[in-house]
mmCIF file of C-alpha atoms in Angstrom:
data_model
loop_
_atom_site.group_PDB
_atom_site.id
_atom_site.type_symbol
_atom_site.label_atom_id
_atom_site.label_comp_id
_atom_site.label_asym_id
_atom_site.label_seq_id
_atom_site.Cartn_x
_atom_site.Cartn_y
_atom_site.Cartn_z
ATOM 1 C CA MET D 1 -22.253 -80.779 -18.129
ATOM 2 C CA ILE D 2 -20.588 -78.640 -15.467
ATOM 3 C CA ALA D 3 -20.648 -80.126 -12.009
ATOM 4 C CA PRO D 4 -22.705 -78.148 -9.448
ATOM 5 C CA ARG D 5 -19.645 -77.561 -7.289
ATOM 6 C CA HIS D 6 -17.916 -75.934 -10.274
ATOM 7 C CA ILE D 7 -20.933 -73.699 -10.909
ATOM 8 C CA PHE D 8 -20.905 -72.566 -7.273
ATOM 9 C CA ALA D 9 -17.170 -71.906 -7.520
ATOM 10 C CA ILE D 10 -17.652 -69.793 -10.660
ATOM 11 C CA ILE D 11 -20.461 -67.796 -9.018
ATOM 12 C CA ALA D 12 -18.346 -67.214 -5.916
ATOM 13 C CA HIS D 13 -15.446 -66.053 -8.094
ATOM 14 C CA ILE D 14 -17.653 -63.580 -9.996
ATOM 15 C CA GLN D 15 -19.134 -62.230 -6.756
ATOM 16 C CA SER D 16 -15.687 -61.703 -5.298
ATOM 17 C CA LYS D 17 -14.654 -59.757 -8.411
ATOM 18 C CA LEU D 18 -17.766 -57.593 -8.180
ATOM 19 C CA ASN D 19 -17.094 -56.883 -4.514
ATOM 20 C CA ILE D 20 -13.507 -55.905 -5.283
ATOM 21 C CA ALA D 21 -14.693 -53.609 -8.075
ATOM 22 C CA ALA D 22 -17.194 -51.978 -5.723
ATOM 23 C CA VAL D 23 -14.516 -51.404 -3.101
ATOM 24 C CA ASP D 24 -12.133 -50.053 -5.753
ATOM 25 C CA GLY D 25 -14.874 -47.719 -7.039
ATOM 26 C CA LYS D 26 -15.338 -46.273 -3.555
ATOM 27 C CA ALA D 27 -11.601 -45.968 -3.093
ATOM 28 C CA LEU D 28 -11.368 -43.902 -6.274
ATOM 29 C CA ALA D 29 -13.639 -41.178 -4.902
ATOM 30 C CA PRO D 30 -11.115 -39.679 -2.408
ATOM 31 C CA GLN D 31 -8.443 -39.754 -5.112
ATOM 32 C CA ARG D 32 -10.779 -37.962 -7.498
ATOM 33 C CA TRP D 33 -11.683 -35.413 -4.811
ATOM 34 C CA GLU D 34 -8.000 -34.590 -4.442
ATOM 35 C CA GLN D 35 -7.694 -34.187 -8.213
ATOM 36 C CA VAL D 36 -10.699 -31.862 -8.278
ATOM 37 C CA ARG D 37 -9.377 -29.889 -5.326
ATOM 38 C CA ALA D 38 -5.960 -29.486 -6.960
ATOM 39 C CA LEU D 39 -7.464 -28.364 -10.280
ATOM 40 C CA ILE D 40 -9.626 -25.747 -8.597
ATOM 41 C CA ARG D 41 -6.781 -24.574 -6.364
ATOM 42 C CA ASP D 42 -4.417 -24.207 -9.340
ATOM 43 C CA ARG D 43 -6.883 -22.360 -11.575
ATOM 44 C CA GLY D 44 -8.747 -20.407 -8.912
ATOM 45 C CA VAL D 45 -12.022 -20.990 -10.731
ATOM 46 C CA ILE D 46 -13.237 -23.831 -12.953
ATOM 47 C CA ARG D 47 -16.360 -24.732 -14.896
ATOM 48 C CA LEU D 48 -18.356 -27.924 -14.458
ATOM 49 C CA GLU D 49 -17.856 -29.034 -18.064
ATOM 50 C CA ASP D 50 -14.077 -28.550 -17.758
ATOM 51 C CA LEU D 51 -13.981 -30.897 -14.768
ATOM 52 C CA CYS D 52 -16.082 -33.487 -16.614
ATOM 53 C CA ARG D 53 -13.678 -33.381 -19.529
ATOM 54 C CA ARG D 54 -10.493 -33.452 -17.420
ATOM 55 C CA LEU D 55 -11.674 -36.317 -15.213
ATOM 56 C CA ASN D 56 -13.678 -38.179 -17.865
ATOM 57 C CA VAL D 57 -16.685 -38.539 -15.571
ATOM 58 C CA SER D 58 -20.334 -37.510 -15.746
ATOM 59 C CA ALA D 59 -21.719 -34.148 -14.656
ATOM 60 C CA ALA D 60 -23.656 -35.905 -11.881
ATOM 61 C CA THR D 61 -20.416 -37.370 -10.500
ATOM 62 C CA VAL D 62 -18.684 -33.991 -10.592
ATOM 63 C CA ARG D 63 -21.615 -32.334 -8.811
ATOM 64 C CA ARG D 64 -21.449 -34.934 -6.031
ATOM 65 C CA ASP D 65 -17.697 -34.404 -5.755
ATOM 66 C CA LEU D 66 -18.146 -30.632 -5.548
ATOM 67 C CA ASP D 67 -20.854 -31.012 -2.913
ATOM 68 C CA GLU D 68 -18.515 -33.177 -0.830
ATOM 69 C CA LEU D 69 -15.580 -30.774 -1.198
ATOM 70 C CA GLU D 70 -17.775 -27.804 -0.289
ATOM 71 C CA ARG D 71 -18.993 -29.710 2.790
ATOM 72 C CA LYS D 72 -15.333 -30.186 3.759
ATOM 73 C CA GLY D 73 -14.690 -26.458 3.266
ATOM 74 C CA ALA D 74 -12.174 -27.010 0.452
ATOM 75 C CA ILE D 75 -14.093 -25.164 -2.297
ATOM 76 C CA ARG D 76 -17.137 -22.978 -2.822
ATOM 77 C CA ARG D 77 -19.856 -23.923 -5.282
ATOM 78 C CA VAL D 78 -21.044 -21.233 -7.674
ATOM 79 C CA HIS D 79 -23.493 -21.391 -10.554
ATOM 80 C CA GLY D 80 -21.774 -23.368 -13.319
ATOM 81 C CA GLY D 81 -18.724 -24.558 -11.426
ATOM 82 C CA ALA D 82 -16.594 -23.879 -8.352
ATOM 83 C CA VAL D 83 -14.003 -21.495 -6.952
ATOM 84 C CA SER D 84 -11.085 -22.117 -4.633
ATOM 85 C CA VAL D 85 -11.033 -21.039 -1.003
ATOM 86 C CA GLU D 86 -7.409 -22.045 -0.504
ATOM 87 C CA GLY D 87 -4.214 -20.091 -0.497
ATOM 88 C CA ARG D 88 -3.099 -17.517 -3.022
ATOM 89 C CA LEU D 89 -5.318 -16.855 -5.949
ATOM 90 C CA GLU D 90 -4.097 -16.919 -9.522
ATOM 91 C CA GLU D 91 -6.042 -15.131 -12.220
ATOM 92 C CA PRO D 92 -8.359 -17.248 -14.374
ATOM 93 C CA MET D 93 -9.111 -16.517 -18.016
ATOM 94 C CA PHE D 94 -11.643 -13.728 -18.514
ATOM 95 C CA GLU D 95 -14.192 -16.036 -20.152
ATOM 96 C CA ASP D 96 -14.031 -18.380 -17.144
ATOM 97 C CA LYS D 97 -14.696 -15.469 -14.793
ATOM 98 C CA THR D 98 -17.702 -14.167 -16.706
ATOM 99 C CA SER D 99 -19.418 -17.561 -16.838
ATOM 100 C CA LEU D 100 -19.150 -18.304 -13.108
ATOM 101 C CA ALA D 101 -21.216 -16.850 -10.256
ATOM 102 C CA ALA D 102 -23.196 -14.966 -12.915
ATOM 103 C CA ARG D 103 -26.260 -14.475 -10.719
ATOM 104 C CA GLU D 104 -24.195 -13.130 -7.828
ATOM 105 C CA LYS D 105 -22.392 -10.725 -10.143
ATOM 106 C CA ARG D 106 -25.649 -9.522 -11.637
ATOM 107 C CA ARG D 107 -27.075 -8.750 -8.179
ATOM 108 C CA ILE D 108 -23.908 -6.895 -7.202
ATOM 109 C CA ALA D 109 -24.053 -4.865 -10.429
ATOM 110 C CA GLU D 110 -27.711 -3.996 -9.809
ATOM 111 C CA ALA D 111 -26.790 -2.713 -6.341
ATOM 112 C CA ALA D 112 -23.912 -0.698 -7.816
ATOM 113 C CA LEU D 113 -26.220 0.903 -10.385
ATOM 114 C CA LYS D 114 -27.972 2.777 -7.565
ATOM 115 C CA PHE D 115 -24.769 4.742 -6.946
ATOM 116 C CA VAL D 116 -24.735 6.182 -10.487
ATOM 117 C CA ALA D 117 -26.358 9.625 -10.615
ATOM 118 C CA GLY D 118 -27.185 11.842 -13.567
ATOM 119 C CA GLY D 119 -24.231 13.975 -14.635
ATOM 120 C CA ASP D 120 -21.653 11.637 -13.073
ATOM 121 C CA THR D 121 -18.302 10.900 -14.648
ATOM 122 C CA ILE D 122 -17.533 7.329 -13.651
ATOM 123 C CA PHE D 123 -14.721 4.863 -14.249
ATOM 124 C CA LEU D 124 -15.370 1.223 -15.098
ATOM 125 C CA ASP D 125 -12.578 -1.199 -14.275
ATOM 126 C CA GLY D 126 -11.884 -4.409 -16.190
ATOM 127 C CA GLY D 127 -13.453 -6.885 -13.761
ATOM 128 C CA SER D 128 -16.141 -9.351 -14.824
ATOM 129 C CA THR D 129 -18.575 -8.003 -12.200
ATOM 130 C CA VAL D 130 -17.952 -4.452 -13.413
ATOM 131 C CA LEU D 131 -18.744 -5.688 -16.928
ATOM 132 C CA GLU D 132 -22.214 -6.598 -15.649
ATOM 133 C CA LEU D 133 -22.599 -2.998 -14.518
ATOM 134 C CA ALA D 134 -21.572 -1.786 -17.998
ATOM 135 C CA ARG D 135 -24.409 -3.828 -19.480
ATOM 136 C CA LEU D 136 -26.862 -2.109 -17.142
ATOM 137 C CA LEU D 137 -25.639 1.330 -18.248
ATOM 138 C CA ARG D 138 -26.546 0.954 -21.922
ATOM 139 C CA GLU D 139 -29.794 2.880 -21.396
ATOM 140 C CA ARG D 140 -28.132 5.748 -19.502
ATOM 141 C CA THR D 141 -27.313 8.758 -21.678
ATOM 142 C CA ASN D 142 -26.802 11.406 -18.995
ATOM 143 C CA ILE D 143 -23.439 10.202 -17.675
ATOM 144 C CA THR D 144 -19.844 9.925 -18.889
ATOM 145 C CA VAL D 145 -18.069 6.574 -18.685
ATOM 146 C CA VAL D 146 -14.275 6.371 -18.686
ATOM 147 C CA THR D 147 -12.796 2.896 -19.023
ATOM 148 C CA ASN D 148 -9.621 0.986 -19.804
ATOM 149 C CA SER D 149 -11.634 -2.194 -20.410
ATOM 150 C CA LEU D 150 -12.106 -3.362 -23.982
ATOM 151 C CA ARG D 151 -15.069 -5.512 -22.914
ATOM 152 C CA ALA D 152 -16.839 -2.608 -21.213
ATOM 153 C CA ALA D 153 -16.149 -0.381 -24.230
ATOM 154 C CA GLN D 154 -17.672 -2.976 -26.556
ATOM 155 C CA GLU D 155 -20.793 -3.158 -24.395
ATOM 156 C CA LEU D 156 -21.282 0.618 -24.552
ATOM 157 C CA ALA D 157 -20.033 1.316 -28.091
ATOM 158 C CA GLY D 158 -23.419 1.005 -29.781
ATOM 159 C CA GLN D 159 -25.540 3.084 -27.425
ATOM 160 C CA GLY D 160 -25.705 4.645 -24.006
ATOM 161 C CA PRO D 161 -23.518 7.152 -22.186
ATOM 162 C CA ARG D 162 -20.720 9.330 -23.474
ATOM 163 C CA LEU D 163 -17.760 6.948 -23.662
ATOM 164 C CA ILE D 164 -14.051 7.691 -23.200
ATOM 165 C CA VAL D 165 -11.675 4.771 -23.761
ATOM 166 C CA ILE D 166 -8.175 5.089 -22.347
ATOM 167 C CA GLY D 167 -5.324 3.661 -24.400
ATOM 168 C CA GLY D 168 -2.123 1.937 -23.379
ATOM 169 C CA GLU D 169 -0.655 -1.549 -23.556
ATOM 170 C CA LEU D 170 -3.198 -4.343 -23.920
ATOM 171 C CA ARG D 171 -3.169 -6.930 -21.156
ATOM 172 C CA ARG D 172 -4.841 -9.831 -22.899
ATOM 173 C CA LEU D 173 -5.706 -11.880 -19.823
ATOM 174 C CA SER D 174 -7.969 -9.153 -18.415
ATOM 175 C CA GLN D 175 -8.675 -7.371 -21.737
ATOM 176 C CA THR D 176 -7.605 -4.048 -20.189
ATOM 177 C CA MET D 177 -5.206 -1.262 -21.149
ATOM 178 C CA VAL D 178 -2.381 -0.743 -18.655
ATOM 179 C CA GLY D 179 1.081 0.783 -18.409
ATOM 180 C CA PRO D 180 2.693 4.252 -18.446
ATOM 181 C CA LEU D 181 0.498 5.666 -21.230
ATOM 182 C CA THR D 182 -2.656 4.663 -19.368
ATOM 183 C CA ARG D 183 -1.457 6.216 -16.119
ATOM 184 C CA LEU D 184 -0.350 9.387 -17.950
ATOM 185 C CA VAL D 185 -3.927 9.995 -19.111
ATOM 186 C CA LEU D 186 -5.452 9.043 -15.762
ATOM 187 C CA GLN D 187 -3.416 11.557 -13.793
ATOM 188 C CA ASP D 188 -5.180 14.446 -15.559
ATOM 189 C CA LEU D 189 -8.723 13.148 -14.998
ATOM 190 C CA HIS D 190 -11.146 13.906 -12.170
ATOM 191 C CA LEU D 191 -13.674 11.124 -11.594
ATOM 192 C CA ASP D 192 -16.812 11.196 -9.478
ATOM 193 C CA LYS D 193 -16.913 7.443 -8.891
ATOM 194 C CA ALA D 194 -14.753 4.451 -9.755
ATOM 195 C CA PHE D 195 -16.253 0.971 -9.903
ATOM 196 C CA MET D 196 -13.444 -1.500 -9.340
ATOM 197 C CA GLY D 197 -13.080 -5.258 -9.482
ATOM 198 C CA THR D 198 -10.403 -7.335 -7.790
ATOM 199 C CA ILE D 199 -8.891 -10.814 -7.944
ATOM 200 C CA GLY D 200 -8.855 -11.046 -4.154
ATOM 201 C CA PHE D 201 -9.388 -8.917 -1.059
ATOM 202 C CA ALA D 202 -8.238 -9.387 2.518
ATOM 203 C CA LEU D 203 -8.276 -7.285 5.665
ATOM 204 C CA ARG D 204 -4.521 -6.744 5.980
ATOM 205 C CA GLU D 205 -3.453 -6.934 2.339
ATOM 206 C CA GLY D 206 -6.309 -4.889 0.858
ATOM 207 C CA LEU D 207 -7.131 -5.396 -2.823
ATOM 208 C CA THR D 208 -4.750 -7.576 -4.820
ATOM 209 C CA THR D 209 -4.246 -8.739 -8.385
ATOM 210 C CA THR D 210 -1.775 -10.893 -10.287
ATOM 211 C CA ASP D 211 -0.092 -8.244 -12.439
ATOM 212 C CA PRO D 212 1.883 -5.191 -11.186
ATOM 213 C CA SER D 213 0.926 -3.082 -14.220
ATOM 214 C CA GLU D 214 -2.741 -3.792 -13.562
ATOM 215 C CA ALA D 215 -2.236 -2.950 -9.882
ATOM 216 C CA PHE D 216 -0.533 0.381 -10.642
ATOM 217 C CA THR D 217 -3.350 1.320 -13.015
ATOM 218 C CA LYS D 218 -6.003 0.512 -10.412
ATOM 219 C CA GLU D 219 -4.238 2.620 -7.792
ATOM 220 C CA ALA D 220 -3.974 5.512 -10.249
ATOM 221 C CA VAL D 221 -7.731 5.359 -10.837
ATOM 222 C CA MET D 222 -8.469 5.320 -7.109
ATOM 223 C CA GLY D 223 -6.256 8.353 -6.604
ATOM 224 C CA GLN D 224 -8.314 10.363 -9.118
ATOM 225 C CA SER D 225 -11.767 9.354 -7.827
ATOM 226 C CA ARG D 226 -13.931 11.029 -5.190
ATOM 227 C CA GLN D 227 -15.622 7.718 -4.370
ATOM 228 C CA VAL D 228 -14.264 4.192 -4.910
ATOM 229 C CA ILE D 229 -16.790 1.345 -5.010
ATOM 230 C CA VAL D 230 -15.420 -2.213 -5.086
ATOM 231 C CA LEU D 231 -17.585 -4.924 -6.669
ATOM 232 C CA ALA D 232 -16.530 -8.428 -5.598
ATOM 233 C CA ASP D 233 -18.382 -11.622 -4.755
ATOM 234 C CA SER D 234 -17.595 -13.241 -1.408
ATOM 235 C CA SER D 235 -15.555 -16.090 -2.941
ATOM 236 C CA LYS D 236 -12.703 -13.556 -3.243
ATOM 237 C CA ALA D 237 -12.735 -12.687 0.461
ATOM 238 C CA GLY D 238 -9.522 -13.607 2.253
ATOM 239 C CA LYS D 239 -7.714 -14.282 -1.030
ATOM 240 C CA VAL D 240 -4.343 -12.676 -1.682
ATOM 241 C CA SER D 241 -2.657 -12.451 -5.041
ATOM 242 C CA PHE D 242 0.765 -11.121 -6.095
ATOM 243 C CA ALA D 243 0.406 -7.333 -6.328
ATOM 244 C CA ARG D 244 -1.449 -4.909 -4.075
ATOM 245 C CA ALA D 245 -3.957 -2.898 -6.099
ATOM 246 C CA GLY D 246 -5.296 -0.670 -3.337
ATOM 247 C CA HIS D 247 -5.611 -0.041 0.401
ATOM 248 C CA TRP D 248 -8.904 -0.020 2.273
ATOM 249 C CA GLU D 249 -8.285 3.631 3.135
ATOM 250 C CA GLN D 250 -8.861 4.364 -0.577
ATOM 251 C CA VAL D 251 -12.214 2.522 -0.660
ATOM 252 C CA GLN D 252 -15.552 3.958 0.440
ATOM 253 C CA VAL D 253 -17.933 1.101 -0.470
ATOM 254 C CA LEU D 254 -17.627 -2.687 -0.869
ATOM 255 C CA ILE D 255 -20.563 -4.461 -2.519
ATOM 256 C CA THR D 256 -20.533 -8.239 -2.123
ATOM 257 C CA ASP D 257 -23.073 -11.056 -2.041
ATOM 258 C CA GLN D 258 -22.605 -12.628 1.399
ATOM 259 C CA ARG D 259 -21.295 -11.608 4.787
ATOM 260 C CA ILE D 260 -17.520 -11.738 5.141
ATOM 261 C CA HIS D 261 -15.880 -12.460 8.465
ATOM 262 C CA PHE D 262 -13.911 -9.187 8.590
ATOM 263 C CA ALA D 263 -16.851 -6.901 7.707
ATOM 264 C CA LYS D 264 -16.816 -5.187 11.132
ATOM 265 C CA GLU D 265 -13.123 -4.391 10.802
ATOM 266 C CA LEU D 266 -13.750 -2.852 7.377
ATOM 267 C CA THR D 267 -16.551 -0.735 8.813
ATOM 268 C CA ARG D 268 -14.148 0.563 11.463
ATOM 269 C CA LYS D 269 -11.799 1.534 8.629
ATOM 270 C CA GLY D 270 -14.580 3.628 7.105
ATOM 271 C CA VAL D 271 -15.680 1.175 4.404
ATOM 272 C CA ARG D 272 -19.418 0.751 3.924
ATOM 273 C CA VAL D 273 -20.128 -2.959 3.309
ATOM 274 C CA LEU D 274 -23.296 -3.729 1.333
ATOM 275 C CA LEU D 275 -24.677 -7.266 0.981
ATOM 276 C CA THR D 276 -26.872 -8.268 -1.943
ATOM 277 C CA GLN D 277 -27.864 -11.622 -0.413
ATOM 278 C CA LYS D 278 -29.625 -11.274 2.923
ATOM 279 C CA GLU D 279 -28.850 -13.819 5.648
#
């Protein structure tokens, strides 16, 4: 028989352990937030399931962490994951880009579709938002599409508009053709409209991307187009990557999902800013 005083001592010991565990559990949250923040900052964009796997925690825990980090202004939540709002932006894998902010990209693509007129010769860039536009063009047979994007070409290969695919060196990360051969073909083309994506855009730096060859190709396209229309969700606003891919003076229209803080300055530069999500 255990003496009552020993029972009380055992209970007190267990309670103290439980209290310590509870305190430790709370203390882990800020550490985990920093891990999440670092992962998103390093990758630029990350999916919910990737965070669950990397941190070995439940989806509910990750969602709470993302909510807290968004409240602190460290990240921005998008459908299926989160994107960074910090510092320079590195380029995520193409599959990661297509699976995130899908609804925003679809709305932007639907707005861009209104700029496509019968008889147009248009260029489709290799961005994931531009790919959404390619999917909307499968029923259009009265236009010509020029593209250096393998993904856009695949979308339109079975049906739709007249399709011209530009060759060159394959850049696997973006699934686009770039380099001297690509630019050699582009310099002899005359395009009505170019629909362009971007890794980041900022007031002073313009459009930027991670790869110089990609940047040179984008600038070549803009130089051959009567109208340049940039498709980019607002998570890319204020982000600067390695190579400049275009100046605002080359852009006529920016279609994005939410208001950006330098919209008025862009308007003064002659850029028409269209929002797909009304405030």
